[in-house]
mmCIF file of C-alpha atoms in Angstrom:
data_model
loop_
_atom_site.group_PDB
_atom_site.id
_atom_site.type_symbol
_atom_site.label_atom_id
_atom_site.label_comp_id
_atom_site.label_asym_id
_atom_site.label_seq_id
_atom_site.Cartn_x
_atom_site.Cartn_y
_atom_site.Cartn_z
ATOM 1 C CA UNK U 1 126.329 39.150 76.749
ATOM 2 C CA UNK U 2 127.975 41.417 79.122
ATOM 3 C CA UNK U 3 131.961 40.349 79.563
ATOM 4 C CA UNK U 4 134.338 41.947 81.789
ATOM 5 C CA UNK U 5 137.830 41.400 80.358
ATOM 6 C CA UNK U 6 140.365 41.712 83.378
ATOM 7 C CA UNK U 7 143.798 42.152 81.868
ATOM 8 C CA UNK U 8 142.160 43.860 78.474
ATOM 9 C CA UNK U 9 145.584 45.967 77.683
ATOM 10 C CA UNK U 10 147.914 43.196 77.789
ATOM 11 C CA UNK U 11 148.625 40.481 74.745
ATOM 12 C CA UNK U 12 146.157 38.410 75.321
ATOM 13 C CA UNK U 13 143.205 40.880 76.614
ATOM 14 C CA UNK U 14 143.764 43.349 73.594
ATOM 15 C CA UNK U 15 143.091 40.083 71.480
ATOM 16 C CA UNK U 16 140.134 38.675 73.406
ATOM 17 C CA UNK U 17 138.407 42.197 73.163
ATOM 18 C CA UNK U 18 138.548 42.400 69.475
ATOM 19 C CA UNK U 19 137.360 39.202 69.017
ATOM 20 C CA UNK U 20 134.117 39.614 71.134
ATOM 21 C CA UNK U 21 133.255 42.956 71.148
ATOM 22 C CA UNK U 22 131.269 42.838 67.648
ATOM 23 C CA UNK U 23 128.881 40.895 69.768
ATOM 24 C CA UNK U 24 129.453 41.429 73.257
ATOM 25 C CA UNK U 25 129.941 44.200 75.433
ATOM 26 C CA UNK U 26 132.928 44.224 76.981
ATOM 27 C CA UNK U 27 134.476 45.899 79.546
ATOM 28 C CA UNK U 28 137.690 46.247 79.441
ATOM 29 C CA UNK U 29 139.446 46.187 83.102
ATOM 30 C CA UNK U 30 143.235 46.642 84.002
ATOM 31 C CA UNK U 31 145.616 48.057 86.165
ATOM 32 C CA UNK U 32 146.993 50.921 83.459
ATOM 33 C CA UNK U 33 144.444 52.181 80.807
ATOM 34 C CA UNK U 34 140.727 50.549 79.868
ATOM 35 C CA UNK U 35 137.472 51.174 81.130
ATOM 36 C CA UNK U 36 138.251 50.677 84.487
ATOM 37 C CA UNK U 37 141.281 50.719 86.377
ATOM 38 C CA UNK U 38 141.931 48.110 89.066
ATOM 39 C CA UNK U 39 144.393 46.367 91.069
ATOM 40 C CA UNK U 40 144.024 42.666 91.166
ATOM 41 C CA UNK U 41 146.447 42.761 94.053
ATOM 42 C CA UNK U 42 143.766 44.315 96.442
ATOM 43 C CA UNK U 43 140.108 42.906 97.742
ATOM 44 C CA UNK U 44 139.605 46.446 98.154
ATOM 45 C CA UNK U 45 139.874 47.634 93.978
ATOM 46 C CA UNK U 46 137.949 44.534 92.849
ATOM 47 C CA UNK U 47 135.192 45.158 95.227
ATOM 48 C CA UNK U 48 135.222 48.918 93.552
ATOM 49 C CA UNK U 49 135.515 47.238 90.424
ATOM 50 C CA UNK U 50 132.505 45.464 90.136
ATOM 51 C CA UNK U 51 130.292 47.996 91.977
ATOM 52 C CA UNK U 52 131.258 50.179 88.924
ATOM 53 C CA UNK U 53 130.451 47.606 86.690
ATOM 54 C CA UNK U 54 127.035 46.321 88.240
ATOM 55 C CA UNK U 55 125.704 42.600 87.297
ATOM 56 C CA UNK U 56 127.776 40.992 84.245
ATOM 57 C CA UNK U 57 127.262 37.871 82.369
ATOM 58 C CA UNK U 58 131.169 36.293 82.222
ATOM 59 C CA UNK U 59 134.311 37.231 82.887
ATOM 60 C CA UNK U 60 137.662 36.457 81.616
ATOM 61 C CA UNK U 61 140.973 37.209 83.509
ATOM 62 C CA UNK U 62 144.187 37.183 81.771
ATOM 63 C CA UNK U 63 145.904 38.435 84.243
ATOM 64 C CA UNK U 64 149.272 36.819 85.776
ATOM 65 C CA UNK U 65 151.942 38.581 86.818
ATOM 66 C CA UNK U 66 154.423 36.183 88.137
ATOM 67 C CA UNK U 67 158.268 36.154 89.169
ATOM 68 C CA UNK U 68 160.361 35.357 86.320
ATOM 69 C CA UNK U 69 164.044 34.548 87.140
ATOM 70 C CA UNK U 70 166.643 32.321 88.343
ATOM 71 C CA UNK U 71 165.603 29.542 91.299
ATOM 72 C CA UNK U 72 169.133 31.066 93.003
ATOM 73 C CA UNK U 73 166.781 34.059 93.213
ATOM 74 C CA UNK U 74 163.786 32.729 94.769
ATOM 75 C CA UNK U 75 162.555 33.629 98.033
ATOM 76 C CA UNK U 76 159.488 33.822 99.538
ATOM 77 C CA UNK U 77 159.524 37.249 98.692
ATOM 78 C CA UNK U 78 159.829 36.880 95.214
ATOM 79 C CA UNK U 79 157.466 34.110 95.115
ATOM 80 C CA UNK U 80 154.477 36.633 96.305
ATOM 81 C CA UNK U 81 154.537 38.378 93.037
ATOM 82 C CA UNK U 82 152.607 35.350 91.983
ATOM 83 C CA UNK U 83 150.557 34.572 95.615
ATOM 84 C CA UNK U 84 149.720 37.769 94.946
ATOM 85 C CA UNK U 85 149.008 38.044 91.407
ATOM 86 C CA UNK U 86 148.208 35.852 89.245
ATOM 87 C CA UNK U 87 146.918 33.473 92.177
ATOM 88 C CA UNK U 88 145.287 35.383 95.077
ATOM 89 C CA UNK U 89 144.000 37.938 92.455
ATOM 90 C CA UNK U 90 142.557 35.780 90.148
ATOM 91 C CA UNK U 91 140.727 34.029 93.089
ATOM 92 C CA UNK U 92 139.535 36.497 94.903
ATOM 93 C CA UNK U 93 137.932 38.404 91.472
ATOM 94 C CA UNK U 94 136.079 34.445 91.312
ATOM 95 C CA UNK U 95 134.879 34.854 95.485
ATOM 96 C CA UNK U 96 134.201 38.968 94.929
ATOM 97 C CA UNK U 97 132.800 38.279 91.705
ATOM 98 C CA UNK U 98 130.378 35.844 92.537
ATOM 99 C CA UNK U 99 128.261 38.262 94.376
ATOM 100 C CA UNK U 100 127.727 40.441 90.837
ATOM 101 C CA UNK U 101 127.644 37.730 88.154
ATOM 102 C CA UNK U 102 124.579 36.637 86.426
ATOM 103 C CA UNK U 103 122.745 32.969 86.818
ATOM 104 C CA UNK U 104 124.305 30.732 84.657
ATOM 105 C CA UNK U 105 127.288 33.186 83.983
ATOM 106 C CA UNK U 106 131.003 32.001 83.775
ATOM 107 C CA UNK U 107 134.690 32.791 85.491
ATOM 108 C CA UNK U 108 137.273 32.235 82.713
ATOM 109 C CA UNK U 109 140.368 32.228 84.549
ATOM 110 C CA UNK U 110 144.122 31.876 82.759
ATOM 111 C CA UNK U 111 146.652 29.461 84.197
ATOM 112 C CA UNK U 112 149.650 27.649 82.001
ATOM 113 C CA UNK U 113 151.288 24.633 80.767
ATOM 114 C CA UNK U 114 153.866 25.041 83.471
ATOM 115 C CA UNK U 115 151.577 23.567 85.773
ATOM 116 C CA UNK U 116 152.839 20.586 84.852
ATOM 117 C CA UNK U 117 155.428 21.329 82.291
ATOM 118 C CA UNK U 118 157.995 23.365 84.621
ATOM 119 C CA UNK U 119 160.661 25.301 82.712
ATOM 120 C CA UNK U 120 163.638 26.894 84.476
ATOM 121 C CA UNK U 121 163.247 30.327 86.210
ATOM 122 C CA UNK U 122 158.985 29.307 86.257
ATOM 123 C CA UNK U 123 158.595 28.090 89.067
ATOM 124 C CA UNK U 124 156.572 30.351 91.136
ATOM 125 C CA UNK U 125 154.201 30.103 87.481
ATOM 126 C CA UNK U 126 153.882 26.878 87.880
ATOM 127 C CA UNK U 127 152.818 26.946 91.963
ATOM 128 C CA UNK U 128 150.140 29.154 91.108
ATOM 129 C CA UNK U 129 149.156 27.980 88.111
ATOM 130 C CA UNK U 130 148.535 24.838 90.040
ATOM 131 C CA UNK U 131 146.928 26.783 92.624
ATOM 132 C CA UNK U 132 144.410 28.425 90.434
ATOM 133 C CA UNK U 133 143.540 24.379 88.471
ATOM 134 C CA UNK U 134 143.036 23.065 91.945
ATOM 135 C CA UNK U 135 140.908 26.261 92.877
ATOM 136 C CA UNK U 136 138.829 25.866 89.613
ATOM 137 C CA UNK U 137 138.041 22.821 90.235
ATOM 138 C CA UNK U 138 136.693 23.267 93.610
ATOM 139 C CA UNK U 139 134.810 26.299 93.092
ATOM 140 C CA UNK U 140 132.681 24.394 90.376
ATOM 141 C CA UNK U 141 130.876 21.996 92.327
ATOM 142 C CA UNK U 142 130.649 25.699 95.176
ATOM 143 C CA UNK U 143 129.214 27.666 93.032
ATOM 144 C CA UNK U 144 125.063 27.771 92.535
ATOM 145 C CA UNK U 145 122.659 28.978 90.121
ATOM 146 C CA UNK U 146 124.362 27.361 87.300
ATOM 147 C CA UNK U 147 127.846 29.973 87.465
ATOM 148 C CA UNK U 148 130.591 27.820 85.698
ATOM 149 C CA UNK U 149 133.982 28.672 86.571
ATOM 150 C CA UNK U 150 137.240 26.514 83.716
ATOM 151 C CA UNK U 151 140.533 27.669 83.134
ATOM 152 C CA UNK U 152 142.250 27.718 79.686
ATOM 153 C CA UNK U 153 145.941 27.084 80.002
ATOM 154 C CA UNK U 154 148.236 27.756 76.751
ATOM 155 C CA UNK U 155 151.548 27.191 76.420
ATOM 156 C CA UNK U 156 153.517 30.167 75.444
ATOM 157 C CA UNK U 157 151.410 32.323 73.168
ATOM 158 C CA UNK U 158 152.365 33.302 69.496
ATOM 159 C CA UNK U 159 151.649 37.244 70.227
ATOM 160 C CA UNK U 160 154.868 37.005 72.652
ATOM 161 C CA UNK U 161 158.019 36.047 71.251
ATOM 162 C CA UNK U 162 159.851 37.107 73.660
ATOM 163 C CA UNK U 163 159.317 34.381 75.863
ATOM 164 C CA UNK U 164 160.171 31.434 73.183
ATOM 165 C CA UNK U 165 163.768 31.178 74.465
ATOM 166 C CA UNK U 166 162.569 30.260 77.524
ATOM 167 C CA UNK U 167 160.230 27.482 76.380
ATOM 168 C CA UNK U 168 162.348 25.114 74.053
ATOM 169 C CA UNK U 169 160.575 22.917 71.934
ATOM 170 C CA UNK U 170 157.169 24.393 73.035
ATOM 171 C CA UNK U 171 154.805 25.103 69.911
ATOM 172 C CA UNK U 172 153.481 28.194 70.864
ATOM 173 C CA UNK U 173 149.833 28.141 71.083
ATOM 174 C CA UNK U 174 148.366 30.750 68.210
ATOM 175 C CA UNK U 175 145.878 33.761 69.444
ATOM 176 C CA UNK U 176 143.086 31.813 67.560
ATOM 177 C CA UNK U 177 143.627 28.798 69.992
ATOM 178 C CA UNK U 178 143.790 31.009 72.672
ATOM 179 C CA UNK U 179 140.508 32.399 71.802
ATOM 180 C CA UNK U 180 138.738 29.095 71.364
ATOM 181 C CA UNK U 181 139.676 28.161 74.741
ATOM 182 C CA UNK U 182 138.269 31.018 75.942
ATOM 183 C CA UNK U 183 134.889 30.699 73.438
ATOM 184 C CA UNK U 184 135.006 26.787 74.688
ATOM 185 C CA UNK U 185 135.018 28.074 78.746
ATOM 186 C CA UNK U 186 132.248 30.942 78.035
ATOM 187 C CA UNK U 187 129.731 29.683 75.578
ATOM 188 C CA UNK U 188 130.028 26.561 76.516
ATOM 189 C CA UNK U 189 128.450 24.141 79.025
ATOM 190 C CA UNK U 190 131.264 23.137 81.497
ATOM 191 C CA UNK U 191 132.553 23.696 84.299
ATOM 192 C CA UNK U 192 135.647 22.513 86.747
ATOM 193 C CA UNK U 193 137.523 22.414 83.602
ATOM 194 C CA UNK U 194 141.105 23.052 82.726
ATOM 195 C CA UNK U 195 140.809 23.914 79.275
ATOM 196 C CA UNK U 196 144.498 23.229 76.627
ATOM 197 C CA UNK U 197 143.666 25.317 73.439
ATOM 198 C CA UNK U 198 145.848 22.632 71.740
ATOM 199 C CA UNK R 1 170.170 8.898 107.981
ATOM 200 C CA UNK R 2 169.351 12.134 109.145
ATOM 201 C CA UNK R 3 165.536 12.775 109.008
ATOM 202 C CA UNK R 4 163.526 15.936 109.711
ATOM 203 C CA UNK R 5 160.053 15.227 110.597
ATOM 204 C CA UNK R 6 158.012 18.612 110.230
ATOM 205 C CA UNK R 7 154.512 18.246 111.409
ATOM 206 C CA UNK R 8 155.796 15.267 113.633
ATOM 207 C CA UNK R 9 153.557 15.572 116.343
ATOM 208 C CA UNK R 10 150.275 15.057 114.267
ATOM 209 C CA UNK R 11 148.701 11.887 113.373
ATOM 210 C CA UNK R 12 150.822 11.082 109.909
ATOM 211 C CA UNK R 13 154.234 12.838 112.336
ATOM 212 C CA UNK R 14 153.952 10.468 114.423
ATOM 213 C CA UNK R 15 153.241 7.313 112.368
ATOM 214 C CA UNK R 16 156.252 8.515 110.439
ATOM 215 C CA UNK R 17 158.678 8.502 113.439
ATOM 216 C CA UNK R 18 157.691 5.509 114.886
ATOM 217 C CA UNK R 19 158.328 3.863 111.649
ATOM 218 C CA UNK R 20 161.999 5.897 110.444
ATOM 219 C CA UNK R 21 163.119 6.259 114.099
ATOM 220 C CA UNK R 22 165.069 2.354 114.491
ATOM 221 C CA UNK R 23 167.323 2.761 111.427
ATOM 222 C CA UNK R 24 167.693 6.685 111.096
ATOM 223 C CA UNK R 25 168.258 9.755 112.941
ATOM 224 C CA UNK R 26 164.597 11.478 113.621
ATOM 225 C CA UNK R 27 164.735 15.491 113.939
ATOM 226 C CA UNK R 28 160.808 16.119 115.394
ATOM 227 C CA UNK R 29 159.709 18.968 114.414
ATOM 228 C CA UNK R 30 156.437 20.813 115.333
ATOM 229 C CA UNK R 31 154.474 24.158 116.169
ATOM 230 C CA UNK R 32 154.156 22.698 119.760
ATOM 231 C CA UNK R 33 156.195 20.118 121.655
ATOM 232 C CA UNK R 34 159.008 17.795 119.042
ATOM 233 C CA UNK R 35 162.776 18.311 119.264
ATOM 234 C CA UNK R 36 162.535 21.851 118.098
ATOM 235 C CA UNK R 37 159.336 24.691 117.782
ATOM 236 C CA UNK R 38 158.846 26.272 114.699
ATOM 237 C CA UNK R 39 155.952 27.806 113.103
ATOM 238 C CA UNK R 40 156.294 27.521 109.151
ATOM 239 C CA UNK R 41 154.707 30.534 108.471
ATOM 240 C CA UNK R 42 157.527 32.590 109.193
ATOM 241 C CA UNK R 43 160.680 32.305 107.666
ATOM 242 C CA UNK R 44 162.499 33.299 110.041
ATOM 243 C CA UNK R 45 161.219 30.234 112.352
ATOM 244 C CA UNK R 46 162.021 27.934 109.459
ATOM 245 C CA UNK R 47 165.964 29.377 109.199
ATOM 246 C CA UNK R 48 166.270 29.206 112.775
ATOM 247 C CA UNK R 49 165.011 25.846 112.932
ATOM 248 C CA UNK R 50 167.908 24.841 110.054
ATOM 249 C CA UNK R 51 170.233 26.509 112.059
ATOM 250 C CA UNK R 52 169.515 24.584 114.948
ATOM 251 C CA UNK R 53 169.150 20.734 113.008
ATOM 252 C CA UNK R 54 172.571 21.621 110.978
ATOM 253 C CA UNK R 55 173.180 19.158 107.568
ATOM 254 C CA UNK R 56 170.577 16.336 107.084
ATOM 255 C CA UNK R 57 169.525 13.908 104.339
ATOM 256 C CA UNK R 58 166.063 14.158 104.381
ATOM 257 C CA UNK R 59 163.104 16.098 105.301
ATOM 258 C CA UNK R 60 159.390 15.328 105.452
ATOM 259 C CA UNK R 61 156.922 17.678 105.732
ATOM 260 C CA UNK R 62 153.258 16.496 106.616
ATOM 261 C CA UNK R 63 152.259 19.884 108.138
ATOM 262 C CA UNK R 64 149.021 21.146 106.394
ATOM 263 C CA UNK R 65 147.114 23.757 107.652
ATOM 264 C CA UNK R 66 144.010 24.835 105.201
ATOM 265 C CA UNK R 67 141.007 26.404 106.043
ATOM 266 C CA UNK R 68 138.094 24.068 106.101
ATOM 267 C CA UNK R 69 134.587 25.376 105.620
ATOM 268 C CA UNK R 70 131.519 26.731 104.011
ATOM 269 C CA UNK R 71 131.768 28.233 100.766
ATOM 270 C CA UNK R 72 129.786 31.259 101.461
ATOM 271 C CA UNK R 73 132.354 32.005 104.528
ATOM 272 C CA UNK R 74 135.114 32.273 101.986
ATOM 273 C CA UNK R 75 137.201 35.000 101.300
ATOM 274 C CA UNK R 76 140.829 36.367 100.975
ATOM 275 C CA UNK R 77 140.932 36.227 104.917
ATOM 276 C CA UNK R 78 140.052 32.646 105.760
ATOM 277 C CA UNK R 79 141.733 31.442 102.190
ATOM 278 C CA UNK R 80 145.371 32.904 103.782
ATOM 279 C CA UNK R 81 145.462 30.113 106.039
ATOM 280 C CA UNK R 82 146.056 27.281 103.492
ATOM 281 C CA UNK R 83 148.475 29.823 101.251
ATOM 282 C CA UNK R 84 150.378 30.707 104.832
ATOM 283 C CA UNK R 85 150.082 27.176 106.403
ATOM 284 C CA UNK R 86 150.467 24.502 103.769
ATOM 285 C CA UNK R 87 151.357 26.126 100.632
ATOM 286 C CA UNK R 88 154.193 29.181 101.600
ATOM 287 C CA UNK R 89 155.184 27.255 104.595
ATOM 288 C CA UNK R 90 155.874 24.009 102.680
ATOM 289 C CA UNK R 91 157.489 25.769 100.145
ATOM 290 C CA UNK R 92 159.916 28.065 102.011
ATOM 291 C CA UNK R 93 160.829 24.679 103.681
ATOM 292 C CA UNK R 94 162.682 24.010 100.114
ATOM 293 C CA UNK R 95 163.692 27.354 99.372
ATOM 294 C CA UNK R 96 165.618 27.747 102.904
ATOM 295 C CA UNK R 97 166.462 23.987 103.310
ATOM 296 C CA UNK R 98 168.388 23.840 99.875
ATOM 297 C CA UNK R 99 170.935 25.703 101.720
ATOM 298 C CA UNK R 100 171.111 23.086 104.391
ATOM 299 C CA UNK R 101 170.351 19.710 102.986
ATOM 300 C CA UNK R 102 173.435 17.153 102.272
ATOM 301 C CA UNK R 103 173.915 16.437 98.546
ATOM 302 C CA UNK R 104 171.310 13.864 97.129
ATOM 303 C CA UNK R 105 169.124 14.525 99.889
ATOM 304 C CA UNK R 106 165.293 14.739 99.473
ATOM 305 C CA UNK R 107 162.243 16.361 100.291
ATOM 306 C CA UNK R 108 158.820 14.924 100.661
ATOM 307 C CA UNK R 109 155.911 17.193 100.810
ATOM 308 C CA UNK R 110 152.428 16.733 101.923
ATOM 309 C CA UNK R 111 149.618 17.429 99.311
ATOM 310 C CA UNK R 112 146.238 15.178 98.708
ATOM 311 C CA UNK R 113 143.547 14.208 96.546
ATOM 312 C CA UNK R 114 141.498 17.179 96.573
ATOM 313 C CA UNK R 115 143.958 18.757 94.061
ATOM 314 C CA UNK R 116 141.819 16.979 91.288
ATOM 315 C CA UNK R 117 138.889 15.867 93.218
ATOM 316 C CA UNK R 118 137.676 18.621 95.461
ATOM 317 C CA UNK R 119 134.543 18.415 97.916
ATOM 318 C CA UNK R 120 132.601 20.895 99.604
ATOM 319 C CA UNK R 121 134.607 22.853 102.287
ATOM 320 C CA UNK R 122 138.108 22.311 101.074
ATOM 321 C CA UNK R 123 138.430 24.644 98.223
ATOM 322 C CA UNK R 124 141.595 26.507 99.713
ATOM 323 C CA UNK R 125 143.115 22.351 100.388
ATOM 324 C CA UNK R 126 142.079 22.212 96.761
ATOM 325 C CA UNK R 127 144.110 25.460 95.333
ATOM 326 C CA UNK R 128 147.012 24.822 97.912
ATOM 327 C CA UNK R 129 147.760 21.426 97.140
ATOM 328 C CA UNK R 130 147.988 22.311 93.263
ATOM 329 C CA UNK R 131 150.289 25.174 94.004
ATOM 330 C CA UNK R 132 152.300 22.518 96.378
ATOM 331 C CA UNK R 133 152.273 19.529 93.128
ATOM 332 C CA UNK R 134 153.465 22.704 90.621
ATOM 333 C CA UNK R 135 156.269 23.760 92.849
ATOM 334 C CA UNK R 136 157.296 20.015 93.296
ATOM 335 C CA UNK R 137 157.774 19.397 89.178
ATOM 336 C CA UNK R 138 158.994 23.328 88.955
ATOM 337 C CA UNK R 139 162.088 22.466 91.560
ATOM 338 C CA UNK R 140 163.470 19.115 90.502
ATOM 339 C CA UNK R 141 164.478 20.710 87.365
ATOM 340 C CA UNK R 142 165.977 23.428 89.300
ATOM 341 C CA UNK R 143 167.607 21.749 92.758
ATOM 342 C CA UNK R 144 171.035 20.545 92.139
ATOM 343 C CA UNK R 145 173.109 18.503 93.579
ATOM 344 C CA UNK R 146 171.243 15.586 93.195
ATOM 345 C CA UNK R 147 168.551 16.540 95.687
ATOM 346 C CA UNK R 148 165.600 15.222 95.210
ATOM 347 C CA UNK R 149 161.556 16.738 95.776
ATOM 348 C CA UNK R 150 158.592 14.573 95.921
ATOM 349 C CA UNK R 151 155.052 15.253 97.085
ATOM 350 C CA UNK R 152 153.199 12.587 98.807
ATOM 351 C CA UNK R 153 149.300 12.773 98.062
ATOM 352 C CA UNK R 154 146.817 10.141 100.256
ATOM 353 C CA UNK R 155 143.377 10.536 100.529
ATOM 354 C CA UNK R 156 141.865 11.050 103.478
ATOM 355 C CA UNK R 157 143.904 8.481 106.421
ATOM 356 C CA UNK R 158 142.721 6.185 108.369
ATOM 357 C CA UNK R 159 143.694 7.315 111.627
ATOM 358 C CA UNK R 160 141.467 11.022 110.738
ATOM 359 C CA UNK R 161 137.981 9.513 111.103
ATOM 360 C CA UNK R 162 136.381 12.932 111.788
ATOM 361 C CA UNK R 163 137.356 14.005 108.654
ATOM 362 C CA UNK R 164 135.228 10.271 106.956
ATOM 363 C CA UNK R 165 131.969 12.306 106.982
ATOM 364 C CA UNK R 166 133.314 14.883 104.370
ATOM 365 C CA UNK R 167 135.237 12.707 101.741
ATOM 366 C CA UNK R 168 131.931 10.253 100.891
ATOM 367 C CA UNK R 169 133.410 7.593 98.715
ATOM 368 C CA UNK R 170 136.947 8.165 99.191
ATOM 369 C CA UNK R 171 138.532 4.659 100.241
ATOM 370 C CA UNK R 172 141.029 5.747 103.271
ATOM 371 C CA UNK R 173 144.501 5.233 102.777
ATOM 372 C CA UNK R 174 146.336 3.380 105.494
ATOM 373 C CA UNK R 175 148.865 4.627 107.935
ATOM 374 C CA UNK R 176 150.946 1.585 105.969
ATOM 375 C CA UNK R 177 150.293 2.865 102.800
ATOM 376 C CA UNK R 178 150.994 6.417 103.685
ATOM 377 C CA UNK R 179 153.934 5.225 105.090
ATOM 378 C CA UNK R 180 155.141 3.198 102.035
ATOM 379 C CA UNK R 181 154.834 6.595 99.992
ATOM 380 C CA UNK R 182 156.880 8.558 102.106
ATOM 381 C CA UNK R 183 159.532 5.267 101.346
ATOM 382 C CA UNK R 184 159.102 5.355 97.958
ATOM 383 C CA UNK R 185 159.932 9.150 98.052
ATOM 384 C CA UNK R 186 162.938 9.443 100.402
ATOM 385 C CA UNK R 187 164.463 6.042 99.364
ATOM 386 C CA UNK R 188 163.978 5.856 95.796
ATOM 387 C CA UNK R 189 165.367 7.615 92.937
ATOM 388 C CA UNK R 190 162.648 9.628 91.697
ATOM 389 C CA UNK R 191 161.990 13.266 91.204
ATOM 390 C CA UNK R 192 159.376 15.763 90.432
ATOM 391 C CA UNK R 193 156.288 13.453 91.261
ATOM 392 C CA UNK R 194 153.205 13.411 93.162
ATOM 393 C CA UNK R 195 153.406 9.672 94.630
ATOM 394 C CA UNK R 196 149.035 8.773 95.310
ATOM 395 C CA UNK R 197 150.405 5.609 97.933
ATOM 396 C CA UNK R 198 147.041 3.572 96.958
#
């Protein structure tokens, strides 16, 4: 199977590749570094991104960025990192993408427990979190020739410690989890699904 | 007590004044025609239009715009108008109206059932409504003061019959019933929740 891994150099990317590439091809895509360098951010670099890459079979985005910080903070235009990001780009690699991808091939797309599980200084995770669950569930019963689209939404993940404080009383979700969500979402049959690797 | 009605000259708008406006102060606000003009997607609209209203106690928001449609006419252009309309302008509502709203006020934003059960032509209703629902749970564990965010979520009302043709199955919720969730928002005690009023 031919995966494109969008977010391959971060935590949860490096992790995804190791795991599949014995039996996959992957190609690794991310802003810094990888196969291919693109911007999420821009219609423009994920068209060029999957010209370079051709017809594929899945792919998986872990890609998020998202404002982090204090609601006293929070405008509208620190809430764009996340429009932006981890929302508008992960949607519009699903509405670009479609137009490369394989019959029968899958969108893995990466969302959160915040969704409904808000922790201070997350909120503008947990509006596009919600964004991208409400947008995964739509684009199932869009897309034709069997393309599945799920999203696997961990709390926060072993592999990044640094964000426990910020999640008390959350067991973080272990990079084995993680990666059965994302086996669960691409090898498996549905679709429209928001998929909790615990 | 003082109500802001944004959205008040549309079909749930005006419902909603005609039932608030004998026991409480009604602020109608719209793109066109109301008390004041504002257009929430700019934020500059929406702090003039605080500016102008002063303190109140409550504010409703039932203004929605989406883009409704075929799937193969989506992309990142037509998909701004829900993330402008009823997502950013909904939400900068909150962000800018914290600064104005009278201690253990509320808000009451629109969302809707397509959040978990989509339908052709209403994917970007479907991803905005989420990111609407994760913002509500994300800021009443941030607001303070005892102010209070709730998102009201019908199906598709009875007084929209145009829109009967695209929700097959969906039971339409009353004007009462829409009504009685609104209520239950801005005169109850609850936060964080997506009141379904059927």
């Amino acid at each position: 199977m031919k995966i494109i891994i969008v977010g391959a150099t971060g935590t949860m990317g490096m992790h995804l590749t190791n795991a599949f590439e014995k039996e996959h091809e992957i190609i690794r895509v991310a802003s810094k570094g990888g196969d291919i360098e693109a911007d999420i951010t821009s219609t423009e670099s994920i068209e060029n991104m999957f010209k370079q890459v051709g017809t594929f079979d899945a792919l998986i985005s872990t890609a998020g960025p998202t404002y982090v910080g204090t609601w006293k903070n929070l405008t509208d235009k620190e809430f764009r990192k996340g429009v932006e990001g981890k929302m508008m780009g992960q949607i519009n690699l699903v509405l670009i993408g479609q137009h490369y991808i394989n019959p029968k091939g899958s969108f893995t797309l990466i969302t959160g427990a915040l969704t409904h599980d808000p922790q201070k200084n997350f909120a503008n995770a947990s509006a596009v979190n919600g964004a991208v669950e409400g947008f995964v569930r739509a684009a199932a019963i869009e897309l034709e020739n069997g393309i599945r689209i799920n999203a696997v939404s961990p709390t926060v993940i072993e592999n990044s410690p640094h964000y426990f404080p910020y999640f008390p009383g959350d067991i973080p979700v272990t990079m084995q989890q993680l990666e059965y969500g994302f086996r669960k979402s691409i090898f498996g049959a549905n679709t429209g699904q928001v998929i909790k690797p615990y």
